[in-house]
Short mmCIF file of C-alpha atoms in Angstrom, two decimals:
data_model
loop_
_atom_site.label_atom_id
_atom_site.label_comp_id
_atom_site.label_asym_id
_atom_site.label_seq_id
_atom_site.Cartn_x
_atom_site.Cartn_y
_atom_site.Cartn_z
CA MET A 1 7.12 -2.45 7.04
CA ALA A 2 5.78 -5.94 6.62
CA LYS A 3 2.41 -6.77 5.11
CA PHE A 4 -0.28 -8.78 6.87
CA MET A 5 -3.65 -10.37 6.24
CA ASP A 6 -5.85 -11.06 9.19
CA VAL A 7 -9.08 -12.97 9.35
CA HIS A 8 -12.09 -12.50 11.63
CA SER A 9 -14.97 -14.96 11.90
CA GLY A 10 -18.47 -14.51 13.28
CA PHE A 11 -19.38 -11.30 11.43
CA VAL A 12 -22.61 -12.78 10.01
CA GLY A 13 -25.08 -10.09 8.96
CA VAL A 14 -22.69 -7.18 9.56
CA THR A 15 -23.53 -4.15 7.42
CA ALA A 16 -21.34 -1.86 5.32
CA GLN A 17 -21.80 0.87 7.91
CA GLN A 18 -20.72 -1.42 10.74
CA LEU A 19 -17.64 -2.54 8.81
CA LYS A 20 -16.78 1.10 8.12
CA GLU A 21 -17.08 1.94 11.83
CA ALA A 22 -14.88 -1.02 12.83
CA HIS A 23 -12.27 0.00 10.25
CA GLU A 24 -12.34 3.59 11.47
CA ALA A 25 -11.78 2.36 15.03
CA ASP A 26 -8.55 0.74 13.78
CA LEU A 27 -7.50 3.85 11.88
CA ALA A 28 -8.04 6.03 14.94
CA ILE A 29 -5.37 4.23 16.99
CA GLU A 30 -3.12 2.45 14.50
CA LYS A 31 -0.34 5.05 14.60
CA ASP A 32 0.26 4.29 18.29
CA GLU A 33 1.25 0.77 17.28
CA GLY A 34 3.08 1.60 14.06
CA GLY A 35 0.58 -0.08 11.76
CA HIS A 36 -1.83 0.84 8.98
CA PHE A 37 -5.00 -0.95 7.91
CA GLU A 38 -5.34 -0.53 4.18
CA ARG A 39 -8.48 -2.42 3.24
CA ALA A 40 -11.09 -4.77 4.65
CA TRP A 41 -13.48 -7.10 2.86
CA LEU A 42 -16.58 -8.77 4.32
CA ASP A 43 -18.59 -11.85 3.44
CA PRO A 44 -21.71 -11.14 5.54
CA ILE A 45 -23.22 -14.57 4.86
CA ALA A 46 -20.20 -16.63 5.97
CA GLY A 47 -19.31 -13.92 8.50
CA GLU A 48 -15.67 -13.69 7.43
CA VAL A 49 -13.68 -10.44 7.35
CA PHE A 50 -10.25 -10.10 5.74
CA CYS A 51 -8.07 -7.10 6.61
CA LEU A 52 -4.96 -6.13 4.65
CA ALA A 53 -2.51 -4.14 6.74
CA SER A 54 1.09 -3.04 6.98
CA GLY A 55 2.99 -2.91 10.23
CA THR A 56 6.10 -3.82 12.12
CA THR A 57 5.07 -7.16 13.66
CA ARG A 58 2.13 -9.58 13.90
CA GLU A 59 1.77 -8.51 17.51
CA SER A 60 1.32 -4.85 16.54
CA ILE A 61 -1.51 -5.81 14.18
CA MET A 62 -3.15 -7.91 16.88
CA ARG A 63 -2.85 -5.08 19.41
CA ILE A 64 -4.56 -2.56 17.13
CA HIS A 65 -7.51 -4.89 16.54
CA GLU A 66 -7.71 -5.81 20.21
CA ARG A 67 -7.72 -2.17 21.34
CA ALA A 68 -10.32 -1.34 18.67
CA GLY A 69 -12.64 -4.00 20.06
CA HIS A 70 -12.39 -6.77 17.48
CA PRO A 71 -9.47 -9.02 18.46
CA THR A 72 -8.19 -11.87 16.32
CA THR A 73 -5.21 -14.18 16.62
CA GLU A 74 -5.42 -15.22 12.97
CA VAL A 75 -2.81 -12.87 11.47
CA TYR A 76 -0.61 -13.92 8.54
CA GLU A 77 2.60 -12.19 7.50
CA LEU A 78 2.86 -11.89 3.71
CA PRO A 79 6.41 -11.47 2.45
CA ILE A 80 5.43 -12.76 -1.01
CA GLU A 81 2.76 -11.38 -3.32
CA VAL A 82 1.87 -11.21 -6.99
CA MET B 1 -18.99 -8.85 -11.37
CA ALA B 2 -18.75 -9.94 -7.76
CA LYS B 3 -15.55 -9.88 -5.71
CA PHE B 4 -14.11 -12.93 -3.97
CA MET B 5 -11.35 -13.89 -1.55
CA ASP B 6 -10.20 -17.46 -1.53
CA VAL B 7 -7.87 -19.19 0.85
CA HIS B 8 -5.45 -22.05 0.22
CA SER B 9 -3.64 -23.94 2.98
CA GLY B 10 -0.55 -26.16 2.85
CA PHE B 11 1.71 -23.84 0.83
CA VAL B 12 4.52 -24.02 3.40
CA GLY B 13 7.88 -23.06 1.92
CA VAL B 14 6.48 -21.98 -1.45
CA THR B 15 8.69 -19.42 -3.20
CA ALA B 16 7.85 -16.16 -4.96
CA GLN B 17 8.57 -17.84 -8.29
CA GLN B 18 6.22 -20.73 -7.52
CA LEU B 19 3.45 -18.33 -6.46
CA LYS B 20 3.97 -16.38 -9.69
CA GLU B 21 3.69 -19.56 -11.75
CA ALA B 22 0.51 -20.63 -9.93
CA HIS B 23 -1.01 -17.17 -10.46
CA GLU B 24 -0.07 -17.24 -14.16
CA ALA B 25 -1.76 -20.64 -14.49
CA ASP B 26 -4.97 -18.97 -13.27
CA LEU B 27 -4.53 -15.99 -15.60
CA ALA B 28 -4.03 -18.29 -18.59
CA ILE B 29 -7.51 -19.83 -18.33
CA GLU B 30 -9.60 -17.39 -16.30
CA LYS B 31 -11.35 -15.83 -19.29
CA ASP B 32 -12.95 -19.19 -20.11
CA GLU B 33 -14.78 -19.00 -16.79
CA GLY B 34 -15.48 -15.27 -16.75
CA GLY B 35 -13.21 -14.48 -13.81
CA HIS B 36 -10.09 -12.48 -13.07
CA PHE B 37 -7.50 -13.05 -10.36
CA GLU B 38 -6.23 -9.65 -9.25
CA ARG B 39 -3.72 -10.37 -6.51
CA ALA B 40 -2.38 -13.17 -4.35
CA TRP B 41 -0.50 -13.01 -1.04
CA LEU B 42 1.49 -15.81 0.59
CA ASP B 43 2.57 -16.55 4.14
CA PRO B 44 5.22 -19.22 3.40
CA ILE B 45 5.67 -20.11 7.08
CA ALA B 46 1.99 -20.76 7.86
CA GLY B 47 1.46 -21.96 4.27
CA GLU B 48 -1.60 -19.77 3.66
CA VAL B 49 -2.38 -18.11 0.33
CA PHE B 50 -5.07 -15.45 -0.13
CA CYS B 51 -6.33 -14.66 -3.65
CA LEU B 52 -8.46 -11.62 -4.48
CA ALA B 53 -10.56 -12.14 -7.59
CA SER B 54 -13.57 -10.89 -9.47
CA GLY B 55 -16.00 -13.18 -11.22
CA THR B 56 -19.57 -14.19 -11.79
CA THR B 57 -20.01 -16.88 -9.13
CA ARG B 58 -18.11 -18.72 -6.39
CA GLU B 59 -18.24 -21.78 -8.61
CA SER B 60 -16.45 -19.96 -11.45
CA ILE B 61 -13.62 -19.03 -9.09
CA MET B 62 -13.38 -22.60 -7.85
CA ARG B 63 -13.33 -23.94 -11.40
CA ILE B 64 -10.43 -21.70 -12.44
CA HIS B 65 -8.33 -22.78 -9.46
CA GLU B 66 -9.24 -26.43 -9.97
CA ARG B 67 -8.32 -26.39 -13.66
CA ALA B 68 -5.07 -24.55 -12.84
CA GLY B 69 -4.09 -27.33 -10.45
CA HIS B 70 -4.63 -25.72 -7.04
CA PRO B 71 -8.26 -26.35 -6.03
CA THR B 72 -9.87 -24.85 -2.94
CA THR B 73 -13.41 -24.87 -1.64
CA GLU B 74 -12.76 -21.94 0.72
CA VAL B 75 -14.07 -19.08 -1.42
CA TYR B 76 -15.80 -16.05 0.13
CA GLU B 77 -17.99 -13.57 -1.74
CA LEU B 78 -17.28 -9.99 -0.66
CA PRO B 79 -20.16 -7.60 -1.36
CA ILE B 80 -18.89 -5.18 1.31
CA GLU B 81 -15.47 -3.53 1.53
CA VAL B 82 -13.78 -0.47 2.94
#
């Protein structure tokens, strides 16, 4: 499994509850696509969300988010970490 | 302590060893600024680096990276996470 970070913009003013619901929408379907969303972090002033996930391909990560209702094309594969 | 994600661009082709050295340069001075860099992830094809840190202010995070030789202004404060 590869690791990925994806970025969403435009989430200005989103609440903790709303982020939790969006994350749960990913979790509910991620197995279909062979991925897993581990964590998500939100800057509600800038409106940026960062999601850390594992999966088979960038496309699988994009499909999960798209099906869950919050698509993004900004998905980075992370073979190197410290 | 607040949590932050910062983003660096232009790290195309950077190796695991180079990322480790950059991270260690942050760790060596971070206490001066009251911050701590927890993890960093690299996409060496897109050249994007994501750093997860804790600290007092955005400015403290920016100062650590600037003093360590890899400045960025793209620093997000993350009061909400799942």
